[in-house]
mmCIF file of C-alpha atoms in Angstrom:
data_model
loop_
_atom_site.group_PDB
_atom_site.id
_atom_site.type_symbol
_atom_site.label_atom_id
_atom_site.label_comp_id
_atom_site.label_asym_id
_atom_site.label_seq_id
_atom_site.Cartn_x
_atom_site.Cartn_y
_atom_site.Cartn_z
ATOM 1 C CA MET A 1 -24.474 71.276 47.498
ATOM 2 C CA SER A 2 -25.492 70.575 43.898
ATOM 3 C CA ASP A 3 -28.473 72.255 42.276
ATOM 4 C CA ASP A 4 -30.521 69.187 42.697
ATOM 5 C CA GLU A 5 -29.844 68.856 46.211
ATOM 6 C CA ASN A 6 -30.815 72.646 46.718
ATOM 7 C CA LEU A 7 -34.150 72.287 44.860
ATOM 8 C CA GLU A 8 -35.205 69.296 46.991
ATOM 9 C CA THR A 9 -34.292 70.744 50.477
ATOM 10 C CA GLU A 10 -37.064 70.753 52.837
ATOM 11 C CA ALA A 11 -37.958 73.689 55.194
ATOM 12 C CA PRO A 12 -35.747 73.871 58.357
ATOM 13 C CA GLU A 13 -38.697 72.875 60.808
ATOM 14 C CA GLU A 14 -38.992 69.799 58.984
ATOM 15 C CA GLU A 15 -35.348 68.599 59.856
ATOM 16 C CA ALA A 16 -36.524 67.159 63.096
ATOM 17 C CA VAL A 17 -38.106 64.307 61.028
ATOM 18 C CA GLU A 18 -35.572 64.162 58.461
ATOM 19 C CA GLU A 19 -33.400 61.539 60.175
ATOM 20 C CA VAL A 20 -36.300 59.222 60.293
ATOM 21 C CA HIS A 21 -37.917 60.164 56.943
ATOM 22 C CA ASN A 22 -34.700 60.621 54.895
ATOM 23 C CA ASP A 23 -36.480 59.580 51.797
ATOM 24 C CA HIS A 24 -39.008 62.355 51.787
ATOM 25 C CA ASP A 25 -37.681 64.293 49.012
ATOM 26 C CA GLU A 26 -40.952 64.148 46.991
ATOM 27 C CA HIS A 27 -39.662 64.805 43.361
ATOM 28 C CA PRO A 28 -36.498 65.441 41.333
ATOM 29 C CA PHE A 29 -37.832 68.781 40.306
ATOM 30 C CA PRO A 30 -36.769 69.927 36.761
ATOM 31 C CA ARG A 31 -33.854 72.432 36.961
ATOM 32 C CA ILE A 32 -34.872 74.534 34.052
ATOM 33 C CA ALA A 33 -38.302 76.305 33.280
ATOM 34 C CA ASN A 34 -38.050 76.317 29.543
ATOM 35 C CA GLY A 35 -40.101 73.070 29.256
ATOM 36 C CA PHE A 36 -42.913 74.767 31.179
ATOM 37 C CA MET A 37 -43.011 77.494 28.314
ATOM 38 C CA ALA A 38 -43.292 74.647 25.921
ATOM 39 C CA VAL A 39 -46.312 73.219 27.914
ATOM 40 C CA PHE A 40 -47.903 76.546 27.759
ATOM 41 C CA GLY A 41 -47.342 76.804 24.207
ATOM 42 C CA TRP A 42 -49.142 73.453 23.714
ATOM 43 C CA LEU A 43 -51.925 74.560 25.850
ATOM 44 C CA VAL A 44 -52.512 77.722 23.712
ATOM 45 C CA PHE A 45 -52.197 75.468 20.593
ATOM 46 C CA PHE A 46 -54.862 73.093 21.729
ATOM 47 C CA THR A 47 -57.064 76.041 22.782
ATOM 48 C CA ILE A 48 -56.818 77.388 19.274
ATOM 49 C CA ILE A 49 -57.683 73.984 17.759
ATOM 50 C CA GLU A 50 -60.663 73.932 20.198
ATOM 51 C CA VAL A 51 -62.072 76.978 18.811
ATOM 52 C CA MET A 52 -61.447 76.257 15.252
ATOM 53 C CA ALA A 53 -63.155 72.824 15.654
ATOM 54 C CA ILE A 54 -66.275 74.654 16.699
ATOM 55 C CA LEU A 55 -66.295 77.074 13.803
ATOM 56 C CA GLN A 56 -66.213 74.051 11.485
ATOM 57 C CA GLU A 57 -69.616 72.862 12.404
ATOM 58 C CA PHE A 58 -69.076 69.348 12.791
ATOM 59 C CA SER A 59 -71.802 66.851 13.859
ATOM 60 C CA PHE A 60 -72.755 66.662 17.451
ATOM 61 C CA ALA A 61 -70.811 63.494 17.909
ATOM 62 C CA VAL A 62 -67.621 64.607 16.297
ATOM 63 C CA THR A 63 -67.886 67.960 18.227
ATOM 64 C CA MET A 64 -68.129 66.348 21.615
ATOM 65 C CA PHE A 65 -65.422 63.872 20.799
ATOM 66 C CA VAL A 66 -62.936 66.592 19.679
ATOM 67 C CA LEU A 67 -63.881 68.914 22.604
ATOM 68 C CA PHE A 68 -63.587 66.171 25.325
ATOM 69 C CA SER A 69 -60.441 64.853 23.575
ATOM 70 C CA ILE A 70 -58.670 68.210 23.731
ATOM 71 C CA ALA A 71 -59.940 69.032 27.248
ATOM 72 C CA PHE A 72 -58.414 65.832 28.475
ATOM 73 C CA VAL A 73 -55.234 66.504 26.726
ATOM 74 C CA LYS A 74 -55.166 69.896 28.386
ATOM 75 C CA LEU A 75 -55.995 68.380 31.698
ATOM 76 C CA TRP A 76 -52.988 66.040 31.348
ATOM 77 C CA PHE A 77 -50.549 68.829 30.290
ATOM 78 C CA ILE A 78 -51.577 70.781 33.434
ATOM 79 C CA ALA A 79 -51.639 68.029 35.913
ATOM 80 C CA ALA A 80 -48.485 66.412 34.759
ATOM 81 C CA PHE A 81 -46.332 69.315 34.496
ATOM 82 C CA PHE A 82 -47.723 72.329 36.093
ATOM 83 C CA MET A 83 -48.955 70.324 39.200
ATOM 84 C CA HIS A 84 -45.720 68.112 39.141
ATOM 85 C CA LEU A 85 -47.557 64.815 39.110
ATOM 86 C CA ARG A 86 -44.885 63.604 36.606
ATOM 87 C CA TRP A 87 -42.199 63.816 39.194
ATOM 88 C CA ASP A 88 -44.313 63.294 42.389
ATOM 89 C CA PRO A 89 -44.361 59.920 44.110
ATOM 90 C CA PRO A 90 -47.238 57.567 42.988
ATOM 91 C CA LEU A 91 -49.224 58.247 46.092
ATOM 92 C CA ALA A 92 -49.761 61.960 44.596
ATOM 93 C CA TYR A 93 -51.382 60.750 41.423
ATOM 94 C CA ARG A 94 -53.093 57.701 43.005
ATOM 95 C CA THR A 95 -54.865 60.231 45.320
ATOM 96 C CA ALA A 96 -55.720 62.497 42.543
ATOM 97 C CA SER A 97 -57.298 59.428 40.796
ATOM 98 C CA VAL A 98 -59.695 58.770 43.627
ATOM 99 C CA PRO A 99 -62.485 60.935 42.680
ATOM 100 C CA ILE A 100 -62.655 59.344 39.019
ATOM 101 C CA PHE A 101 -64.838 56.651 40.374
ATOM 102 C CA PHE A 102 -67.121 59.130 41.858
ATOM 103 C CA LEU A 103 -67.219 61.452 38.922
ATOM 104 C CA ILE A 104 -68.145 58.373 36.714
ATOM 105 C CA VAL A 105 -71.173 57.792 39.121
ATOM 106 C CA LEU A 106 -72.098 61.377 38.885
ATOM 107 C CA PHE A 107 -72.121 61.569 35.135
ATOM 108 C CA VAL A 108 -73.631 58.091 34.318
ATOM 109 C CA ALA A 109 -76.003 57.581 37.273
ATOM 110 C CA ILE A 110 -77.265 61.213 37.508
ATOM 111 C CA GLY A 111 -76.092 63.087 34.355
ATOM 112 C CA LEU A 112 -77.755 60.522 32.068
ATOM 113 C CA THR A 113 -80.675 59.124 34.244
ATOM 114 C CA THR A 114 -84.340 59.540 33.297
ATOM 115 C CA PRO A 115 -86.096 62.953 33.209
ATOM 116 C CA GLY A 116 -86.998 64.120 36.660
ATOM 117 C CA ALA A 117 -84.311 62.189 38.472
ATOM 118 C CA THR A 118 -82.468 65.226 39.574
ATOM 119 C CA ASP A 119 -85.657 67.233 40.255
ATOM 120 C CA ASP A 120 -86.556 65.227 43.318
ATOM 121 C CA ILE A 121 -83.927 63.907 45.768
ATOM 122 C CA ARG A 122 -86.373 61.438 47.154
ATOM 123 C CA THR A 123 -86.445 59.811 43.769
ATOM 124 C CA ILE A 124 -82.732 59.415 43.868
ATOM 125 C CA CYS A 125 -82.482 58.170 47.450
ATOM 126 C CA GLY A 126 -85.407 55.854 47.042
ATOM 127 C CA PHE A 127 -87.742 57.013 49.630
ATOM 128 C CA MET B 1 -50.588 57.328 65.168
ATOM 129 C CA SER B 2 -47.331 58.916 66.105
ATOM 130 C CA ASP B 3 -44.695 56.949 68.008
ATOM 131 C CA ASP B 4 -41.409 57.667 69.505
ATOM 132 C CA THR B 5 -39.546 57.857 66.024
ATOM 133 C CA HIS B 6 -41.878 60.577 64.909
ATOM 134 C CA ALA B 7 -42.308 64.225 65.705
ATOM 135 C CA GLU B 8 -45.501 65.198 67.723
ATOM 136 C CA HIS B 9 -48.813 65.001 66.073
ATOM 137 C CA HIS B 10 -51.289 67.815 66.229
ATOM 138 C CA GLY B 11 -53.415 65.937 68.524
ATOM 139 C CA THR B 12 -56.422 68.027 67.834
ATOM 140 C CA ALA B 13 -60.136 66.995 67.306
ATOM 141 C CA SER B 14 -60.988 70.419 65.599
ATOM 142 C CA PRO B 15 -60.846 69.097 62.038
ATOM 143 C CA MET B 16 -62.995 66.120 62.740
ATOM 144 C CA ILE B 17 -65.480 68.246 64.668
ATOM 145 C CA SER B 18 -65.567 70.772 61.787
ATOM 146 C CA ALA B 19 -66.136 68.038 59.360
ATOM 147 C CA LEU B 20 -68.999 66.645 61.295
ATOM 148 C CA GLY B 21 -70.570 69.835 61.512
ATOM 149 C CA MET B 22 -70.196 70.565 57.691
ATOM 150 C CA MET B 23 -71.794 67.065 57.140
ATOM 151 C CA GLY B 24 -74.833 68.088 59.504
ATOM 152 C CA ILE B 25 -75.190 71.432 57.553
ATOM 153 C CA MET B 26 -75.311 69.650 54.116
ATOM 154 C CA LEU B 27 -77.578 66.821 55.353
ATOM 155 C CA GLY B 28 -80.028 69.248 57.125
ATOM 156 C CA LEU B 29 -80.087 71.797 54.359
ATOM 157 C CA THR B 30 -80.612 69.176 51.501
ATOM 158 C CA LEU B 31 -83.509 67.529 53.341
ATOM 159 C CA ALA B 32 -85.109 70.551 54.699
ATOM 160 C CA VAL B 33 -85.535 72.183 51.358
ATOM 161 C CA ASN B 34 -86.720 69.026 49.858
ATOM 162 C CA GLY B 35 -89.871 68.633 52.027
ATOM 163 C CA TYR B 36 -88.573 67.749 55.449
ATOM 164 C CA PRO B 37 -88.687 71.022 57.503
ATOM 165 C CA ALA B 38 -87.631 69.154 60.614
ATOM 166 C CA PHE B 39 -84.136 68.816 59.354
ATOM 167 C CA TRP B 40 -83.619 72.513 59.718
ATOM 168 C CA PHE B 41 -82.851 71.550 63.381
ATOM 169 C CA VAL B 42 -80.046 69.214 61.974
ATOM 170 C CA PHE B 43 -78.719 72.331 59.790
ATOM 171 C CA LEU B 44 -78.726 74.507 62.965
ATOM 172 C CA VAL B 45 -76.817 71.820 64.992
ATOM 173 C CA GLY B 46 -74.437 71.336 62.104
ATOM 174 C CA LEU B 47 -73.804 75.091 61.969
ATOM 175 C CA PHE B 48 -73.127 75.212 65.646
ATOM 176 C CA VAL B 49 -70.763 72.222 65.527
ATOM 177 C CA LEU B 50 -68.977 73.854 62.558
ATOM 178 C CA LEU B 51 -68.363 77.051 64.482
ATOM 179 C CA THR B 52 -67.335 75.074 67.616
ATOM 180 C CA GLY B 53 -64.723 73.307 65.691
ATOM 181 C CA PHE B 54 -63.465 76.622 63.893
ATOM 182 C CA ILE B 55 -63.201 78.411 67.269
ATOM 183 C CA MET B 56 -61.270 75.350 68.803
ATOM 184 C CA TRP B 57 -58.849 75.428 65.958
ATOM 185 C CA LEU B 58 -58.204 79.129 66.186
ATOM 186 C CA SER B 59 -57.700 78.994 70.111
ATOM 187 C CA GLU B 60 -55.071 75.955 69.332
ATOM 188 C CA TYR B 61 -53.439 77.714 66.565
ATOM 189 C CA PHE B 62 -52.852 81.261 67.471
ATOM 190 C CA PRO B 63 -50.975 80.672 70.909
ATOM 191 C CA MET B 64 -48.617 78.194 69.399
ATOM 192 C CA THR B 65 -45.090 79.331 69.133
ATOM 193 C CA SER B 66 -42.747 78.619 66.219
ATOM 194 C CA GLU B 67 -40.926 75.871 68.137
ATOM 195 C CA GLU B 68 -44.083 74.091 68.853
ATOM 196 C CA ASN B 69 -44.957 74.473 65.171
ATOM 197 C CA ALA B 70 -41.762 72.760 64.335
ATOM 198 C CA GLU B 71 -42.524 69.793 66.591
ATOM 199 C CA ILE B 72 -45.791 69.131 64.571
ATOM 200 C CA GLU B 73 -45.347 65.950 62.532
ATOM 201 C CA THR B 74 -44.848 66.974 58.782
ATOM 202 C CA TYR B 75 -44.783 63.560 57.388
ATOM 203 C CA HIS B 76 -47.302 60.666 58.501
ATOM 204 C CA PRO B 77 -46.178 57.087 58.538
ATOM 205 C CA ALA B 78 -49.423 56.016 56.564
ATOM 206 C CA PHE B 79 -48.423 58.341 53.468
ATOM 207 C CA ALA B 80 -44.719 59.004 54.184
ATOM 208 C CA SER B 81 -43.702 59.969 50.575
ATOM 209 C CA LEU B 82 -45.897 63.199 50.745
ATOM 210 C CA SER B 83 -45.856 65.823 53.330
ATOM 211 C CA THR B 84 -49.033 66.112 55.261
ATOM 212 C CA ARG B 85 -49.489 69.610 54.052
ATOM 213 C CA LYS B 86 -49.453 68.415 50.287
ATOM 214 C CA PHE B 87 -51.342 65.185 50.963
ATOM 215 C CA GLY B 88 -54.057 67.543 52.680
ATOM 216 C CA THR B 89 -54.197 69.848 49.789
ATOM 217 C CA TRP B 90 -54.622 67.106 47.323
ATOM 218 C CA ILE B 91 -57.543 65.841 49.628
ATOM 219 C CA PHE B 92 -59.091 69.197 49.669
ATOM 220 C CA LEU B 93 -58.820 69.359 45.675
ATOM 221 C CA LEU B 94 -60.557 65.853 45.520
ATOM 222 C CA THR B 95 -63.514 67.616 47.333
ATOM 223 C CA GLU B 96 -63.380 70.474 44.940
ATOM 224 C CA MET B 97 -63.505 68.138 42.017
ATOM 225 C CA MET B 98 -66.843 66.747 43.280
ATOM 226 C CA VAL B 99 -68.238 70.242 43.581
ATOM 227 C CA PHE B 100 -67.609 71.015 39.923
ATOM 228 C CA GLY B 101 -68.352 67.235 38.946
ATOM 229 C CA THR B 102 -71.695 67.941 40.449
ATOM 230 C CA LEU B 103 -72.345 71.147 38.688
ATOM 231 C CA LEU B 104 -71.297 69.753 35.199
ATOM 232 C CA SER B 105 -73.269 66.550 35.490
ATOM 233 C CA ALA B 106 -76.334 68.580 36.492
ATOM 234 C CA TYR B 107 -75.701 70.775 33.450
ATOM 235 C CA LEU B 108 -75.465 67.679 31.281
ATOM 236 C CA ARG B 109 -78.654 66.278 32.782
ATOM 237 C CA TYR B 110 -80.658 69.322 32.192
ATOM 238 C CA ARG B 111 -79.320 69.759 28.586
ATOM 239 C CA ALA B 112 -79.850 66.184 27.614
ATOM 240 C CA ALA B 113 -83.402 66.338 28.865
ATOM 241 C CA ALA B 114 -84.157 69.323 27.019
ATOM 242 C CA GLY B 115 -83.033 68.274 23.688
ATOM 243 C CA ASP B 116 -83.454 70.875 20.723
ATOM 244 C CA ASP B 117 -85.179 73.293 23.220
ATOM 245 C CA TRP B 118 -81.863 74.073 24.865
ATOM 246 C CA VAL B 119 -80.301 77.305 23.729
ATOM 247 C CA PRO B 120 -76.849 76.958 24.987
ATOM 248 C CA ALA B 121 -75.057 80.089 26.312
ATOM 249 C CA ALA B 122 -72.570 79.269 23.706
ATOM 250 C CA ASP B 123 -75.012 80.696 21.096
ATOM 251 C CA ILE B 124 -75.435 83.858 23.066
ATOM 252 C CA ILE B 125 -71.698 84.419 23.538
ATOM 253 C CA ARG B 126 -70.640 83.404 20.063
ATOM 254 C CA SER B 127 -70.457 86.982 18.736
ATOM 255 C CA HIS B 128 -68.310 87.947 21.793
ATOM 256 C CA LEU B 129 -66.225 84.580 21.996
ATOM 257 C CA VAL B 130 -63.008 86.568 22.224
ATOM 258 C CA PHE B 131 -63.728 87.377 25.786
ATOM 259 C CA GLY B 132 -63.764 83.622 26.637
ATOM 260 C CA VAL B 133 -60.613 83.039 24.563
ATOM 261 C CA ILE B 134 -58.908 85.787 26.342
ATOM 262 C CA ASN B 135 -59.887 84.515 29.766
ATOM 263 C CA THR B 136 -58.627 81.130 28.758
ATOM 264 C CA MET B 137 -55.346 82.382 27.765
ATOM 265 C CA ALA B 138 -55.204 84.613 30.952
ATOM 266 C CA LEU B 139 -55.638 81.562 33.277
ATOM 267 C CA LEU B 140 -53.185 79.330 31.213
ATOM 268 C CA LEU B 141 -50.722 82.164 31.372
ATOM 269 C CA SER B 142 -51.261 82.566 35.005
ATOM 270 C CA SER B 143 -50.600 78.779 35.627
ATOM 271 C CA LEU B 144 -47.205 79.350 33.979
ATOM 272 C CA THR B 145 -46.400 82.378 36.135
ATOM 273 C CA VAL B 146 -47.156 80.565 39.261
ATOM 274 C CA VAL B 147 -44.668 77.693 38.105
ATOM 275 C CA LEU B 148 -42.063 80.376 37.289
ATOM 276 C CA ALA B 149 -42.634 82.115 40.737
ATOM 277 C CA LEU B 150 -41.841 78.762 42.294
ATOM 278 C CA TYR B 151 -38.762 78.446 40.487
ATOM 279 C CA ALA B 152 -37.747 81.909 41.293
ATOM 280 C CA ALA B 153 -38.128 81.194 44.943
ATOM 281 C CA LYS B 154 -35.977 78.099 44.567
ATOM 282 C CA ARG B 155 -33.295 80.268 43.121
ATOM 283 C CA ASN B 156 -33.678 82.774 46.130
ATOM 284 C CA ASP B 157 -34.724 85.556 43.636
ATOM 285 C CA HIS B 158 -37.155 87.372 45.642
ATOM 286 C CA LYS B 159 -37.787 89.958 43.069
ATOM 287 C CA ALA B 160 -38.574 87.602 40.261
ATOM 288 C CA THR B 161 -40.883 85.778 42.794
ATOM 289 C CA THR B 162 -42.824 88.797 43.441
ATOM 290 C CA ARG B 163 -42.832 89.827 40.033
ATOM 291 C CA TYR B 164 -44.360 86.509 38.789
ATOM 292 C CA LEU B 165 -46.876 86.329 41.597
ATOM 293 C CA SER B 166 -48.047 89.830 40.826
ATOM 294 C CA CYS B 167 -48.529 88.903 37.108
ATOM 295 C CA THR B 168 -50.568 85.946 38.254
ATOM 296 C CA PHE B 169 -52.487 88.289 40.379
ATOM 297 C CA LEU B 170 -53.101 90.768 37.495
ATOM 298 C CA LEU B 171 -54.191 87.843 35.046
ATOM 299 C CA GLY B 172 -56.619 86.563 37.580
ATOM 300 C CA ALA B 173 -57.960 89.984 38.340
ATOM 301 C CA LEU B 174 -58.241 90.471 34.329
ATOM 302 C CA PHE B 175 -60.194 87.131 34.243
ATOM 303 C CA LEU B 176 -62.686 88.459 36.875
ATOM 304 C CA VAL B 177 -63.045 91.887 35.314
ATOM 305 C CA ILE B 178 -63.800 90.379 31.780
ATOM 306 C CA LYS B 179 -66.209 87.981 33.364
ATOM 307 C CA GLY B 180 -68.061 90.798 35.135
ATOM 308 C CA PHE B 181 -68.255 92.574 31.900
ATOM 309 C CA GLU B 182 -69.462 89.610 30.082
ATOM 310 C CA TRP B 183 -72.200 88.973 32.619
ATOM 311 C CA TRP B 184 -73.255 92.527 32.637
ATOM 312 C CA GLU B 185 -73.589 92.444 28.819
ATOM 313 C CA MET B 186 -75.405 89.240 28.687
ATOM 314 C CA LYS B 187 -77.705 90.173 31.535
ATOM 315 C CA ASN B 188 -78.808 93.195 29.703
ATOM 316 C CA GLY B 189 -78.994 91.600 26.266
ATOM 317 C CA HIS B 190 -76.164 93.617 24.714
ATOM 318 C CA PHE B 191 -74.639 90.714 22.940
ATOM 319 C CA TRP B 192 -77.213 90.639 20.339
ATOM 320 C CA GLY B 193 -78.875 93.343 18.045
ATOM 321 C CA GLU B 194 -82.148 94.764 17.768
ATOM 322 C CA HIS B 195 -83.341 92.833 14.938
ATOM 323 C CA CYS B 196 -82.366 89.481 16.206
ATOM 324 C CA VAL B 197 -82.548 88.285 19.837
ATOM 325 C CA VAL B 198 -79.979 85.594 19.747
ATOM 326 C CA LYS B 199 -78.001 84.211 16.650
ATOM 327 C CA ASP B 200 -76.617 80.907 16.431
ATOM 328 C CA ILE B 201 -73.325 79.983 14.622
ATOM 329 C CA SER B 202 -74.933 80.440 11.161
ATOM 330 C CA HIS B 203 -76.301 83.820 12.275
ATOM 331 C CA HIS B 204 -79.923 82.354 12.551
ATOM 332 C CA CYS B 205 -82.111 83.856 15.002
ATOM 333 C CA VAL B 206 -82.849 81.083 17.690
ATOM 334 C CA ALA B 207 -84.075 82.273 20.926
ATOM 335 C CA PRO B 208 -86.637 85.113 21.301
ATOM 336 C CA LYS B 209 -86.985 84.176 24.986
ATOM 337 C CA TYR B 210 -83.724 85.948 25.652
ATOM 338 C CA GLU B 211 -85.216 89.264 24.311
ATOM 339 C CA HIS B 212 -84.925 90.883 27.636
ATOM 340 C CA GLY B 213 -81.516 89.449 28.489
ATOM 341 C CA PHE B 214 -79.906 86.219 29.773
ATOM 342 C CA TRP B 215 -79.703 85.870 33.453
ATOM 343 C CA LEU B 216 -79.635 83.567 36.414
ATOM 344 C CA ASP B 217 -83.489 83.424 36.624
ATOM 345 C CA THR B 218 -84.114 83.658 32.851
ATOM 346 C CA SER B 219 -84.019 79.761 32.180
ATOM 347 C CA LEU B 220 -82.313 76.622 33.169
ATOM 348 C CA GLU B 221 -79.704 77.621 30.761
ATOM 349 C CA GLY B 222 -79.110 80.680 32.608
ATOM 350 C CA SER B 223 -79.240 79.028 35.965
ATOM 351 C CA THR B 224 -76.574 76.368 34.961
ATOM 352 C CA PHE B 225 -74.320 78.910 33.213
ATOM 353 C CA TYR B 226 -74.102 81.669 36.013
ATOM 354 C CA ILE B 227 -73.955 78.994 38.825
ATOM 355 C CA THR B 228 -71.089 77.108 37.225
ATOM 356 C CA THR B 229 -69.041 80.083 35.819
ATOM 357 C CA GLY B 230 -70.017 81.865 39.196
ATOM 358 C CA THR B 231 -68.713 79.249 41.348
ATOM 359 C CA HIS B 232 -65.434 78.967 39.170
ATOM 360 C CA GLY B 233 -65.209 82.854 39.494
ATOM 361 C CA ALA B 234 -65.486 82.573 43.096
ATOM 362 C CA HIS B 235 -62.584 80.150 43.288
ATOM 363 C CA VAL B 236 -60.568 82.624 41.209
ATOM 364 C CA PHE B 237 -61.385 85.490 43.548
ATOM 365 C CA VAL B 238 -60.343 83.265 46.747
ATOM 366 C CA GLY B 239 -57.107 82.527 44.898
ATOM 367 C CA LEU B 240 -56.546 86.288 44.291
ATOM 368 C CA ILE B 241 -56.957 86.820 48.188
ATOM 369 C CA ALA B 242 -54.384 84.178 48.878
ATOM 370 C CA LEU B 243 -52.203 85.763 46.260
ATOM 371 C CA ALA B 244 -52.118 88.949 47.724
ATOM 372 C CA TYR B 245 -50.898 87.444 50.984
ATOM 373 C CA LEU B 246 -48.120 85.485 48.982
ATOM 374 C CA ILE B 247 -47.139 88.624 47.250
ATOM 375 C CA LEU B 248 -46.608 90.537 50.358
ATOM 376 C CA LYS B 249 -44.534 87.732 52.005
ATOM 377 C CA ALA B 250 -42.465 87.206 48.836
ATOM 378 C CA ASN B 251 -41.761 90.787 48.749
ATOM 379 C CA ARG B 252 -40.293 90.550 52.327
ATOM 380 C CA GLY B 253 -38.104 87.652 51.096
ATOM 381 C CA GLY B 254 -40.336 85.144 52.624
ATOM 382 C CA TYR B 255 -39.774 82.350 50.093
ATOM 383 C CA ASN B 256 -36.468 80.977 49.219
ATOM 384 C CA GLU B 257 -34.830 77.564 48.322
ATOM 385 C CA GLU B 258 -35.662 76.278 51.745
ATOM 386 C CA TYR B 259 -39.066 77.790 52.367
ATOM 387 C CA HIS B 260 -41.424 77.393 49.138
ATOM 388 C CA ASP B 261 -43.829 74.787 50.189
ATOM 389 C CA THR B 262 -46.733 77.244 50.467
ATOM 390 C CA LEU B 263 -46.156 78.541 46.918
ATOM 391 C CA GLU B 264 -46.110 74.886 45.662
ATOM 392 C CA LEU B 265 -49.414 74.232 47.496
ATOM 393 C CA PHE B 266 -50.987 77.474 46.267
ATOM 394 C CA GLY B 267 -49.857 76.443 42.888
ATOM 395 C CA LEU B 268 -51.750 73.158 43.034
ATOM 396 C CA TYR B 269 -54.972 75.021 43.813
ATOM 397 C CA TRP B 270 -54.451 77.618 41.051
ATOM 398 C CA HIS B 271 -53.709 74.971 38.484
ATOM 399 C CA TYR B 272 -56.841 73.015 39.608
ATOM 400 C CA VAL B 273 -58.836 76.171 38.984
ATOM 401 C CA ASP B 274 -57.299 76.266 35.535
ATOM 402 C CA ILE B 275 -58.311 72.627 34.937
ATOM 403 C CA VAL B 276 -61.885 73.383 35.772
ATOM 404 C CA TRP B 277 -61.936 76.258 33.225
ATOM 405 C CA VAL B 278 -60.505 73.811 30.818
ATOM 406 C CA PHE B 279 -63.801 71.896 30.941
ATOM 407 C CA VAL B 280 -66.118 75.042 31.669
ATOM 408 C CA PHE B 281 -64.740 76.736 28.530
ATOM 409 C CA PRO B 282 -65.825 74.188 25.924
ATOM 410 C CA PHE B 283 -68.957 73.125 27.862
ATOM 411 C CA PHE B 284 -70.385 76.634 28.223
ATOM 412 C CA TYR B 285 -68.435 78.852 25.703
ATOM 413 C CA LEU B 286 -68.170 76.646 22.643
ATOM 414 C CA PHE B 287 -70.897 74.237 22.541
#
């Protein structure tokens, strides 16, 4: 059995369904861990950039742009590599994308609403 | 949903009952504390239903033999490319995303409304930013060690698996210890000198209102800071409890090239906690 096959082997209790679902190996997991060391290095690098950007005293807009940009880059590194979404079937990252709509609703409809909107739930619900 | 070509499904109503109970709790609590005291009844009914579902689940799970466990369907035809455990973990993480999305959007809302009157926690922490940076590095490194633990398990290297999981535990514990110290210092106003209550990045005095410390009930700034970082810290703590179990099992050789799903699923949770910190750190510590 090759290394790839070893890495993708499912637990024995799942063998009962393996004949039916013989395409269930979820991802060709990378065989070496060195790539993850590099990902960690990039995450540290971006954290340092993040802190240095703050110490530069940019304007509000520039600071927010830098911080959000770096946060989303770090999010991508962690999700794609550490959480294996890069190697998982599309269902995994499609599922992970579901809350984006609701988060947009939260941030746009509540986070940026008129003053007092979050103070009184009856205002939000309209009754 | 199962048919003759699939292994047996759980066939239990416990998760659905528990979810309905939780819905009753949330609905009842939210409305009861917002001027509708009659909804305390809905809250109590929800609590009863939740406990019923939980007890039902325990009574079904514990008597189950390993052979019966093996018969439970691990792949559902509706989402056949992922195991049900992994799919379920992702669904759980989606709900967690909404929890922190709520906290961060509320923080944004209050901060935007306050305008220049808002004195961010970042200004208070600034002189001791090193604690936040160390915590960030600790969580990032712990994410790496979880991945390495999974690799070690797939290599049948039990000692390395235990070692990496132990490193993850220590890093998580370090995070909580530093967090606790940081909270203590902020609560008692030790982060700023006697002559100036709080200094901003240019070392200007900015907030005499924190003369007696910065705590949960000091201001909205304090409430949002402690609730958000506290909720995150609680997630780290829960992760440490799970890690303790994983370490014990790994030490007995419980994870190998065939049995490592649990490590991968725990890794998803731990990486998610790391992602939350990726946003909490700039939101509360830098800006």
